[in-house]
Short mmCIF file of C-alpha atoms and ligand atoms in Angstrom, two decimals:
data_model
loop_
_atom_site.label_atom_id
_atom_site.label_comp_id
_atom_site.label_asym_id
_atom_site.label_seq_id
_atom_site.Cartn_x
_atom_site.Cartn_y
_atom_site.Cartn_z
CA MET A 613 -99.20 -33.40 11.44
CA THR A 614 -99.81 -29.79 10.41
CA GLN A 615 -96.75 -27.78 9.51
CA SER A 616 -96.28 -24.15 10.40
CA THR A 617 -95.62 -21.68 7.60
CA TRP A 618 -92.24 -22.03 5.90
CA THR A 619 -90.08 -19.05 5.04
CA PRO A 620 -86.36 -18.95 4.12
CA THR A 621 -85.72 -17.85 7.72
CA SER A 622 -88.12 -20.16 9.59
CA TRP A 623 -85.20 -22.52 10.39
CA ARG A 624 -83.91 -19.84 12.76
CA SER A 625 -86.49 -20.75 15.41
CA HIS A 626 -85.27 -24.40 15.38
CA GLU A 627 -82.12 -25.78 16.90
CA ALA A 628 -79.31 -25.99 14.31
CA ALA A 629 -76.75 -28.71 15.02
CA GLN A 630 -73.13 -28.47 13.82
CA GLN A 631 -72.92 -24.69 13.45
CA PRO A 632 -69.67 -22.87 14.32
CA GLU A 633 -69.50 -20.34 17.12
CA TRP A 634 -69.08 -17.15 15.11
CA PRO A 635 -66.88 -14.73 17.05
CA ASP A 636 -68.39 -11.72 15.26
CA LEU A 637 -72.10 -11.92 14.45
CA ALA A 638 -72.22 -8.44 12.94
CA SER A 639 -69.72 -9.33 10.23
CA LEU A 640 -71.60 -12.58 9.55
CA ALA A 641 -74.80 -10.55 9.04
CA ASP A 642 -72.93 -8.20 6.71
CA VAL A 643 -71.65 -11.11 4.61
CA GLU A 644 -75.14 -12.62 4.42
CA LYS A 645 -76.41 -9.29 3.09
CA GLN A 646 -73.72 -9.28 0.40
CA LEU A 647 -74.54 -12.88 -0.57
CA ARG A 648 -78.23 -12.09 -0.87
CA ALA A 649 -77.38 -9.56 -3.59
CA LEU A 650 -75.23 -11.94 -5.67
CA PRO A 651 -76.49 -13.89 -8.71
CA PRO A 652 -77.86 -17.44 -8.30
CA LEU A 653 -75.62 -20.40 -9.20
CA VAL A 654 -78.38 -22.65 -10.52
CA PHE A 655 -81.89 -22.14 -11.85
CA ALA A 656 -85.22 -23.59 -10.83
CA GLY A 657 -85.69 -25.28 -14.22
CA GLU A 658 -82.41 -27.18 -13.80
CA ALA A 659 -83.36 -28.38 -10.31
CA ARG A 660 -86.74 -29.52 -11.64
CA THR A 661 -85.07 -31.40 -14.50
CA LEU A 662 -82.88 -33.18 -11.96
CA THR A 663 -85.93 -34.07 -9.86
CA GLY A 664 -87.43 -35.57 -13.01
CA ALA A 665 -84.27 -37.57 -13.74
CA LEU A 666 -84.22 -38.82 -10.14
CA GLY A 667 -87.90 -39.67 -10.51
CA ALA A 668 -86.82 -42.13 -13.21
CA VAL A 669 -84.31 -43.55 -10.70
CA ALA A 670 -87.07 -43.90 -8.09
CA ASN A 671 -89.08 -45.81 -10.71
CA GLY A 672 -86.21 -48.22 -11.41
CA GLU A 673 -85.43 -46.80 -14.86
CA ALA A 674 -82.10 -45.06 -14.17
CA PHE A 675 -79.14 -45.10 -11.78
CA LEU A 676 -77.67 -42.25 -9.68
CA LEU A 677 -73.91 -41.69 -9.52
CA GLN A 678 -73.17 -39.01 -6.91
CA ALA A 679 -69.47 -38.48 -6.26
CA GLY A 680 -66.68 -36.06 -5.43
CA ASP A 681 -64.53 -34.80 -2.60
CA CYS A 682 -65.36 -35.28 1.05
CA ALA A 683 -64.49 -31.61 1.44
CA GLU A 684 -63.46 -29.34 -1.42
CA SER A 685 -60.45 -27.19 -0.64
CA PHE A 686 -59.81 -23.51 -1.39
CA ALA A 687 -56.12 -24.42 -1.64
CA ASP A 688 -56.54 -27.20 -4.20
CA PHE A 689 -58.53 -25.04 -6.56
CA ARG A 690 -57.09 -25.84 -10.00
CA ALA A 691 -58.73 -26.31 -13.37
CA ASP A 692 -56.81 -29.59 -13.81
CA ALA A 693 -58.14 -31.05 -10.57
CA ILE A 694 -61.73 -30.13 -11.47
CA ARG A 695 -61.33 -31.54 -14.99
CA ASP A 696 -59.83 -34.79 -13.72
CA LYS A 697 -62.61 -35.29 -11.18
CA LEU A 698 -65.12 -34.79 -13.98
CA LYS A 699 -63.19 -37.23 -16.21
CA VAL A 700 -63.37 -39.98 -13.60
CA ILE A 701 -67.07 -39.46 -13.04
CA LEU A 702 -67.68 -39.55 -16.83
CA GLN A 703 -65.59 -42.74 -17.10
CA MET A 704 -67.55 -44.36 -14.29
CA ALA A 705 -70.88 -43.31 -15.79
CA VAL A 706 -70.03 -44.61 -19.25
CA THR A 707 -68.78 -47.89 -17.77
CA LEU A 708 -72.03 -48.30 -15.82
CA THR A 709 -74.22 -47.42 -18.80
CA TYR A 710 -72.29 -49.64 -21.19
CA ALA A 711 -72.41 -52.62 -18.86
CA SER A 712 -75.98 -52.30 -17.68
CA GLY A 713 -77.83 -50.41 -20.40
CA VAL A 714 -79.26 -48.17 -17.69
CA PRO A 715 -79.02 -44.35 -18.00
CA VAL A 716 -76.86 -42.77 -15.30
CA VAL A 717 -77.78 -39.50 -13.56
CA LYS A 718 -74.51 -37.72 -12.79
CA VAL A 719 -74.29 -35.53 -9.67
CA GLY A 720 -70.99 -34.18 -8.30
CA ARG A 721 -70.14 -33.48 -4.69
CA ILE A 722 -68.67 -30.35 -6.17
CA ALA A 723 -68.96 -26.57 -6.60
CA GLY A 724 -70.06 -25.99 -2.99
CA GLN A 725 -69.01 -28.98 -0.85
CA PHE A 726 -67.15 -26.80 1.65
CA ALA A 727 -68.81 -27.42 5.07
CA LYS A 728 -68.20 -30.43 7.32
CA PRO A 729 -70.03 -31.85 10.35
CA ARG A 730 -67.58 -33.04 13.00
CA SER A 731 -67.75 -35.49 15.89
CA SER A 732 -66.26 -32.95 18.33
CA ALA A 733 -66.53 -29.14 18.57
CA THR A 734 -62.89 -28.85 19.60
CA GLU A 735 -59.57 -30.53 18.81
CA THR A 736 -56.73 -30.93 21.30
CA GLN A 737 -53.07 -31.34 20.36
CA GLY A 738 -50.68 -31.52 23.33
CA ASP A 739 -52.02 -28.98 25.79
CA VAL A 740 -53.65 -26.76 23.15
CA THR A 741 -57.41 -26.95 22.47
CA LEU A 742 -58.86 -25.11 19.47
CA PRO A 743 -62.18 -25.09 17.57
CA THR A 744 -62.47 -28.10 15.25
CA PHE A 745 -61.96 -27.74 11.47
CA ARG A 746 -65.42 -27.39 9.87
CA GLY A 747 -64.53 -27.07 6.17
CA HIS A 748 -63.17 -24.13 4.19
CA LEU A 749 -66.58 -22.42 4.31
CA VAL A 750 -65.87 -21.81 8.01
CA ASN A 751 -62.16 -22.04 8.90
CA SER A 752 -58.86 -23.69 7.94
CA GLU A 753 -57.52 -27.13 8.82
CA VAL A 754 -54.21 -25.60 10.00
CA PHE A 755 -53.90 -26.01 13.77
CA THR A 756 -53.42 -22.41 14.93
CA GLU A 757 -55.79 -20.13 16.79
CA GLN A 758 -55.94 -17.70 13.89
CA ALA A 759 -56.61 -20.39 11.24
CA ARG A 760 -59.31 -22.14 13.25
CA ARG A 761 -61.25 -18.96 13.98
CA PRO A 762 -64.57 -19.10 12.07
CA ASP A 763 -64.35 -16.35 9.44
CA PRO A 764 -67.53 -15.10 7.67
CA GLU A 765 -65.48 -13.78 4.74
CA ARG A 766 -65.08 -17.45 3.80
CA LEU A 767 -68.76 -17.56 2.79
CA LEU A 768 -67.99 -15.08 0.00
CA GLN A 769 -64.86 -17.01 -1.00
CA ALA A 770 -66.85 -20.27 -1.11
CA TYR A 771 -69.43 -18.60 -3.33
CA GLN A 772 -66.70 -17.38 -5.72
CA HIS A 773 -65.03 -20.80 -5.82
CA SER A 774 -68.39 -22.45 -6.48
CA VAL A 775 -69.19 -20.01 -9.30
CA ALA A 776 -65.84 -20.62 -11.00
CA THR A 777 -66.05 -24.40 -10.56
CA LEU A 778 -69.58 -24.55 -11.92
CA ASN A 779 -68.60 -22.35 -14.86
CA LEU A 780 -65.81 -24.76 -15.76
CA LEU A 781 -68.11 -27.77 -15.36
CA ARG A 782 -70.70 -26.19 -17.63
CA ALA A 783 -67.99 -25.47 -20.24
CA PHE A 784 -66.62 -29.02 -20.09
CA THR A 785 -70.01 -30.76 -20.19
CA LYS A 786 -71.69 -28.54 -22.79
CA GLY A 787 -68.68 -27.45 -24.85
CA GLY A 788 -67.64 -30.76 -26.42
CA PHE A 789 -65.17 -32.25 -23.92
CA ALA A 790 -67.81 -34.67 -22.59
CA ALA A 791 -68.90 -35.78 -26.10
CA LEU A 792 -69.07 -39.56 -26.29
CA HIS A 793 -66.46 -39.75 -29.08
CA HIS A 794 -63.91 -38.46 -26.52
CA VAL A 795 -64.44 -41.60 -24.45
CA HIS A 796 -60.74 -42.56 -24.83
CA ALA A 797 -59.45 -39.14 -23.91
CA TRP A 798 -60.98 -39.30 -20.44
CA ASN A 799 -58.61 -42.12 -19.45
CA MET A 800 -55.70 -40.44 -17.67
CA SER A 801 -52.13 -41.49 -18.32
CA PHE A 802 -51.45 -42.68 -14.77
CA VAL A 803 -54.62 -44.83 -14.86
CA LYS A 804 -54.02 -46.40 -18.29
CA ASP A 805 -51.62 -49.10 -17.15
CA SER A 806 -53.58 -50.14 -14.09
CA PRO A 807 -55.96 -53.13 -14.42
CA ALA A 808 -58.92 -50.73 -14.11
CA GLY A 809 -57.47 -48.47 -16.81
CA GLU A 810 -57.00 -51.40 -19.17
CA ALA A 811 -60.54 -52.65 -18.57
CA TYR A 812 -61.78 -49.13 -19.27
CA GLU A 813 -59.80 -48.95 -22.54
CA HIS A 814 -61.62 -52.07 -23.64
CA VAL A 815 -65.03 -50.51 -22.89
CA ALA A 816 -63.97 -47.32 -24.70
CA GLN A 817 -62.95 -49.34 -27.79
CA GLU A 818 -66.27 -51.15 -27.82
CA ILE A 819 -68.16 -47.87 -27.57
CA GLU A 820 -66.15 -46.40 -30.45
CA ARG A 821 -66.83 -49.51 -32.48
CA ALA A 822 -70.56 -49.13 -31.81
CA LEU A 823 -70.44 -45.45 -32.81
CA ARG A 824 -68.63 -46.30 -36.06
CA PHE A 825 -71.16 -49.04 -36.75
CA MET A 826 -74.09 -46.65 -36.32
CA SER A 827 -72.42 -44.05 -38.57
CA ALA A 828 -71.76 -46.71 -41.21
CA CYS A 829 -75.46 -47.61 -41.10
CA GLY A 830 -76.27 -44.02 -42.02
CA ILE A 831 -77.38 -42.84 -38.58
CA ASP A 832 -76.37 -39.20 -38.19
CA LEU A 833 -74.78 -39.13 -34.75
CA THR A 834 -74.49 -35.35 -34.81
CA ALA A 835 -78.18 -34.85 -35.56
CA ASP A 836 -79.25 -34.12 -32.02
CA GLY A 837 -76.90 -32.99 -29.28
CA ASN A 838 -77.37 -36.16 -27.20
CA LEU A 839 -73.89 -37.57 -27.77
CA ASP A 840 -72.09 -34.23 -27.59
CA GLU A 841 -73.36 -32.93 -24.27
CA VAL A 842 -73.79 -34.34 -20.81
CA ASP A 843 -76.13 -33.26 -18.02
CA PHE A 844 -74.00 -32.91 -14.92
CA TYR A 845 -75.45 -31.60 -11.67
CA THR A 846 -73.93 -30.17 -8.49
CA SER A 847 -74.64 -31.07 -4.86
CA HIS A 848 -73.35 -30.55 -1.35
CA GLU A 849 -74.37 -31.03 2.25
CA ALA A 850 -76.61 -28.09 3.21
CA LEU A 851 -74.90 -27.64 6.56
CA LEU A 852 -74.16 -23.97 7.06
CA LEU A 853 -77.65 -22.53 7.05
CA PRO A 854 -76.84 -18.78 6.90
CA TYR A 855 -75.04 -19.49 3.58
CA GLU A 856 -77.89 -21.61 2.18
CA GLU A 857 -80.54 -19.10 3.27
CA ALA A 858 -78.69 -16.19 1.66
CA LEU A 859 -78.64 -18.01 -1.70
CA THR A 860 -82.30 -19.01 -1.55
CA ARG A 861 -84.47 -17.13 -4.04
CA GLN A 862 -88.07 -17.12 -5.17
CA ASP A 863 -88.60 -18.47 -8.68
CA SER A 864 -90.25 -15.65 -10.59
CA LEU A 865 -92.32 -18.04 -12.72
CA SER A 866 -93.79 -20.35 -10.09
CA GLY A 867 -93.32 -18.43 -6.83
CA HIS A 868 -91.56 -21.49 -5.36
CA TRP A 869 -88.35 -21.11 -3.37
CA ILE A 870 -85.09 -22.61 -4.59
CA ASP A 871 -81.74 -22.87 -2.85
CA THR A 872 -79.59 -21.68 -5.74
CA SER A 873 -76.28 -22.82 -4.16
CA ALA A 874 -76.54 -26.24 -5.90
CA HIS A 875 -78.96 -28.42 -7.86
CA MET A 876 -79.28 -31.05 -5.12
CA LEU A 877 -78.70 -30.68 -1.37
CA TRP A 878 -78.45 -33.26 1.32
CA ILE A 879 -78.90 -33.46 5.09
CA GLY A 880 -76.14 -35.31 6.94
CA ASP A 881 -76.55 -38.15 9.38
CA ARG A 882 -75.74 -35.74 12.24
CA THR A 883 -78.23 -33.00 11.30
CA ARG A 884 -81.39 -34.89 10.33
CA GLN A 885 -83.29 -34.19 13.58
CA LEU A 886 -87.01 -34.04 12.72
CA ASP A 887 -87.57 -30.79 14.61
CA GLY A 888 -84.11 -29.41 13.76
CA ALA A 889 -83.21 -26.41 11.64
CA HIS A 890 -81.80 -28.38 8.67
CA VAL A 891 -85.00 -30.35 8.08
CA GLU A 892 -87.04 -27.18 8.56
CA PHE A 893 -84.95 -25.29 5.99
CA LEU A 894 -84.86 -27.96 3.30
CA ARG A 895 -88.53 -28.89 3.47
CA GLY A 896 -89.36 -25.53 1.88
CA VAL A 897 -87.05 -25.45 -1.15
CA LEU A 898 -87.88 -27.08 -4.46
CA ASN A 899 -84.45 -28.72 -5.00
CA PRO A 900 -84.18 -32.50 -4.88
CA ILE A 901 -83.08 -33.45 -1.36
CA GLY A 902 -80.97 -36.28 0.04
CA VAL A 903 -80.94 -37.56 3.61
CA LYS A 904 -78.10 -39.67 4.99
CA VAL A 905 -79.40 -42.69 6.89
CA GLY A 906 -76.95 -44.26 9.36
CA PRO A 907 -77.19 -47.10 11.87
CA GLY A 908 -78.72 -44.83 14.55
CA ILE A 909 -81.90 -44.24 12.50
CA ASP A 910 -85.26 -44.61 14.23
CA LEU A 911 -87.84 -46.07 11.85
CA GLY A 912 -90.70 -43.86 13.02
CA GLU A 913 -88.49 -40.82 12.64
CA LEU A 914 -87.47 -41.90 9.15
CA GLU A 915 -91.10 -42.16 8.05
CA SER A 916 -91.81 -38.71 9.54
CA LEU A 917 -88.79 -37.33 7.66
CA CYS A 918 -90.26 -38.64 4.40
CA ASP A 919 -93.64 -37.06 5.27
CA THR A 920 -92.04 -33.72 6.14
CA LEU A 921 -89.58 -33.51 3.25
CA ASN A 922 -91.83 -34.97 0.57
CA PRO A 923 -95.46 -34.45 1.64
CA ASP A 924 -96.68 -34.57 -1.98
CA ARG A 925 -94.79 -37.82 -2.58
CA ILE A 926 -93.07 -36.60 -5.73
CA PRO A 927 -90.76 -39.30 -7.15
CA GLY A 928 -87.21 -37.87 -7.33
CA ARG A 929 -87.74 -35.27 -4.62
CA LEU A 930 -86.21 -37.46 -1.89
CA THR A 931 -83.12 -39.70 -1.98
CA LEU A 932 -82.29 -41.82 1.06
CA ILE A 933 -78.53 -42.34 1.17
CA CYS A 934 -77.81 -45.42 3.29
CA ARG A 935 -74.41 -45.48 5.06
CA PHE A 936 -74.50 -48.24 7.61
CA GLY A 937 -71.07 -49.87 7.25
CA ALA A 938 -70.30 -53.28 5.76
CA ASP A 939 -70.71 -54.91 9.19
CA LYS A 940 -74.10 -53.31 9.99
CA ILE A 941 -75.99 -53.09 6.70
CA GLU A 942 -77.43 -56.60 6.86
CA ASP A 943 -78.82 -55.90 10.30
CA LYS A 944 -80.22 -52.42 9.55
CA LEU A 945 -81.24 -52.05 5.89
CA PRO A 946 -84.06 -54.63 5.62
CA ALA A 947 -86.26 -52.92 8.26
CA VAL A 948 -85.54 -49.51 6.74
CA LEU A 949 -86.62 -50.68 3.27
CA GLU A 950 -89.70 -52.31 4.68
CA ARG A 951 -90.82 -49.29 6.73
CA VAL A 952 -90.47 -46.82 3.86
CA GLY A 953 -91.97 -49.34 1.44
CA THR A 954 -95.05 -49.79 3.64
CA SER A 955 -95.44 -46.01 3.94
CA GLY A 956 -95.71 -45.84 0.14
CA HIS A 957 -93.11 -43.06 -0.18
CA PRO A 958 -91.43 -43.06 -3.62
CA VAL A 959 -87.75 -42.60 -2.74
CA VAL A 960 -84.45 -43.10 -4.50
CA TRP A 961 -82.42 -45.70 -2.59
CA ALA A 962 -78.70 -44.96 -2.76
CA SER A 963 -75.74 -46.50 -0.98
CA ASP A 964 -72.89 -44.49 0.52
CA PRO A 965 -70.40 -47.28 1.21
CA MET A 966 -67.74 -44.82 2.45
CA HIS A 967 -68.89 -43.25 5.72
CA GLY A 968 -69.69 -46.43 7.64
CA ASN A 969 -66.31 -47.97 6.79
CA THR A 970 -63.77 -45.43 8.06
CA PHE A 971 -61.06 -46.53 10.48
CA ALA A 972 -57.59 -45.42 11.60
CA ALA A 973 -54.52 -47.33 10.38
CA GLY A 974 -51.41 -46.18 12.22
CA GLY A 975 -53.16 -42.94 13.15
CA ILE A 976 -54.27 -42.20 9.55
CA LYS A 977 -57.98 -42.16 8.66
CA THR A 978 -58.61 -44.64 5.85
CA ARG A 979 -61.12 -47.04 4.26
CA SER A 980 -60.56 -50.34 2.59
CA PHE A 981 -61.71 -50.99 -0.95
CA GLY A 982 -62.83 -54.47 0.09
CA ALA A 983 -65.22 -53.16 2.76
CA ILE A 984 -66.61 -50.59 0.31
CA VAL A 985 -67.35 -53.30 -2.27
CA GLN A 986 -68.77 -55.54 0.44
CA GLU A 987 -71.25 -52.90 1.62
CA LEU A 988 -72.33 -52.36 -2.00
CA GLN A 989 -72.79 -56.09 -2.56
CA SER A 990 -74.98 -56.28 0.54
CA PHE A 991 -76.92 -53.18 -0.54
CA PHE A 992 -77.73 -54.69 -3.94
CA ALA A 993 -78.58 -58.10 -2.48
CA ILE A 994 -80.87 -56.71 0.24
CA CYS A 995 -82.62 -54.32 -2.17
CA ARG A 996 -83.21 -57.15 -4.64
CA ALA A 997 -84.51 -59.47 -1.89
CA ASN A 998 -87.02 -56.76 -1.00
CA THR A 999 -87.95 -56.01 -4.64
CA VAL A 1000 -86.55 -52.50 -4.27
CA TRP A 1001 -84.50 -50.88 -7.08
CA PRO A 1002 -80.90 -50.30 -5.88
CA GLY A 1003 -80.94 -46.82 -7.32
CA GLY A 1004 -77.52 -45.34 -6.82
CA VAL A 1005 -74.14 -44.89 -5.20
CA HIS A 1006 -72.71 -41.95 -3.27
CA LEU A 1007 -68.89 -41.89 -3.24
CA GLU A 1008 -65.92 -39.84 -2.10
CA LEU A 1009 -63.28 -39.77 -4.85
CA THR A 1010 -60.77 -37.65 -6.68
CA GLY A 1011 -59.34 -37.71 -10.19
CA GLU A 1012 -55.81 -37.81 -8.83
CA ASP A 1013 -53.33 -40.49 -7.98
CA VAL A 1014 -53.68 -40.17 -4.19
CA THR A 1015 -53.11 -42.93 -1.64
CA GLU A 1016 -55.89 -42.48 0.89
CA CYS A 1017 -57.97 -45.70 0.69
CA LEU A 1018 -56.45 -49.19 1.00
CA GLY A 1019 -56.65 -51.92 -1.65
CA GLY A 1020 -58.08 -51.79 -5.17
CA GLY A 1021 -56.29 -52.91 -8.35
CA ASP A 1022 -53.07 -51.13 -7.35
CA ALA A 1023 -53.19 -52.83 -3.93
CA ILE A 1024 -52.45 -49.73 -1.85
CA GLY A 1025 -51.17 -50.85 1.55
CA GLU A 1026 -50.84 -49.16 4.93
CA VAL A 1027 -47.22 -48.20 4.19
CA ASP A 1028 -48.38 -46.29 1.09
CA LEU A 1029 -50.87 -44.09 2.96
CA GLN A 1030 -48.47 -41.28 3.86
CA ARG A 1031 -47.06 -41.18 0.30
CA ARG A 1032 -49.85 -39.09 -1.19
CA TYR A 1033 -52.54 -38.37 1.39
CA GLU A 1034 -54.02 -35.02 0.41
CA SER A 1035 -57.63 -35.05 1.62
CA ILE A 1036 -58.40 -32.31 4.15
CA CYS A 1037 -61.15 -34.51 5.58
CA ASP A 1038 -62.12 -38.13 4.75
CA PRO A 1039 -60.05 -40.53 2.58
CA ARG A 1040 -61.11 -40.65 -1.09
CA LEU A 1041 -60.86 -43.30 -3.78
CA ASN A 1042 -58.19 -42.39 -6.34
CA ALA A 1043 -58.97 -42.46 -10.05
CA SER A 1044 -58.10 -46.12 -10.68
CA GLN A 1045 -59.87 -47.29 -7.50
CA ALA A 1046 -62.93 -45.32 -8.63
CA ILE A 1047 -62.94 -46.96 -12.09
CA ASP A 1048 -62.34 -50.32 -10.49
CA LEU A 1049 -65.37 -49.72 -8.31
CA ALA A 1050 -67.46 -48.73 -11.33
CA PHE A 1051 -66.78 -52.18 -12.83
CA SER A 1052 -67.87 -53.84 -9.57
CA VAL A 1053 -71.06 -51.77 -9.49
CA ALA A 1054 -71.70 -52.52 -13.18
CA GLU A 1055 -71.44 -56.19 -12.36
CA LEU A 1056 -73.93 -55.78 -9.50
CA LEU A 1057 -76.31 -53.78 -11.70
CA ARG A 1058 -76.35 -56.55 -14.29
CA GLY A 1059 -77.48 -58.79 -11.44
C1 LIG B 2206 -70.25 -36.75 4.22
O1 LIG B 2206 -70.98 -37.15 3.31
O2 LIG B 2206 -69.13 -36.23 4.01
C2 LIG B 2206 -70.68 -36.98 5.63
C3 LIG B 2206 -70.20 -36.27 6.63
O3 LIG B 2206 -71.54 -37.99 5.72
P1 LIG B 2206 -72.51 -38.46 6.90
O4 LIG B 2206 -73.45 -37.33 7.19
O5 LIG B 2206 -73.19 -39.65 6.30
O6 LIG B 2206 -71.64 -38.82 8.07
CO1 LIG B 2207 -66.83 -37.57 4.16
#
């Protein structure tokens, strides 16, 4: 199939699913112009380094941990919350590495995860129907006409929030906080007494013992920065295309285009139409790309997506994020692995065990820890049976003590859900559920 010429605006002649109805197109155009003049968030070299790291995942030499909020919130924008999310991800990564000996590539759903695809364009409460909530990049979750009106000024706010979040992440990961000898300090007080927190303390002690042993043997652990700094990357769903286009720049060294809004971008299960605007836009940028693969996938279309998004078959360029649901994965995943395997495309296989396992308990959207673990167990087993490397997990979590998902070591029940349910979109694992899950994944990785 020959492709027409790509430009940052070529998506505009394709149908774009899941876009809001902007009430004022002139002010949207004005905001896009302002965004085009603002500095990039990430650089081409960083995105290339991440592609390389994901290439190692595609080759079975590393593991991808991609995690963060379902939807970041302008309202919950606090340094503590960002730090605690980072802490949990660092704890999970160190647990995985310690248990499996495999390097972990760390990617946050953070510093730009502000736009949401929705199952309906409107929401009705009583006899009032309003536009649906599409993430803080577009409107507010509050159910009033004013709050639900798509507001282009939010694109500028999202950019500013992303800049500040990324700045903090860079400071934490390069400024000493993420140094391996702080492994104990990442365990938060409310997690410490949970079974997951205690298991983590044990891992942290063992790591400290190993560090002391190496020092005692005369190995200078400060000699190169490896133990003091962590590479941490950002990602979000590239949903709102005017925003992504406005932050897309040409790399002065190579002439290639990069979407500077994040290191990695993904296409959701609802926007992966082969001839759609999202696929058209992302095929032209050099960032590593993810595609969500749900139970409705057509195998021929999946192969064409691989051809379109990764024509040069670069390992690490394309991650397929499988999200079938614990009850569907055994039926769906084997044929998907086989089709892509036969095509010869080098992809990263990741499992999102969250989005296929959402249900309502007493009117509250939730997920059960047991179903999440079950989908992961099936993912690992099916990958192994097909001699495919189970390359990563994609999770929705927070560093806080919320009660949004059922089960886990603290045995959160349905009655607990309303106690601390703070997500503005999907239910997230809390910090101890997330660490608990890391131990389950570590177990699966060991095989
Ligand atoms: C998401 O990752 O928040 C999401 C909406 O996922 P999916 O596209 O898989 O439904
Ligand atoms: Co979600």
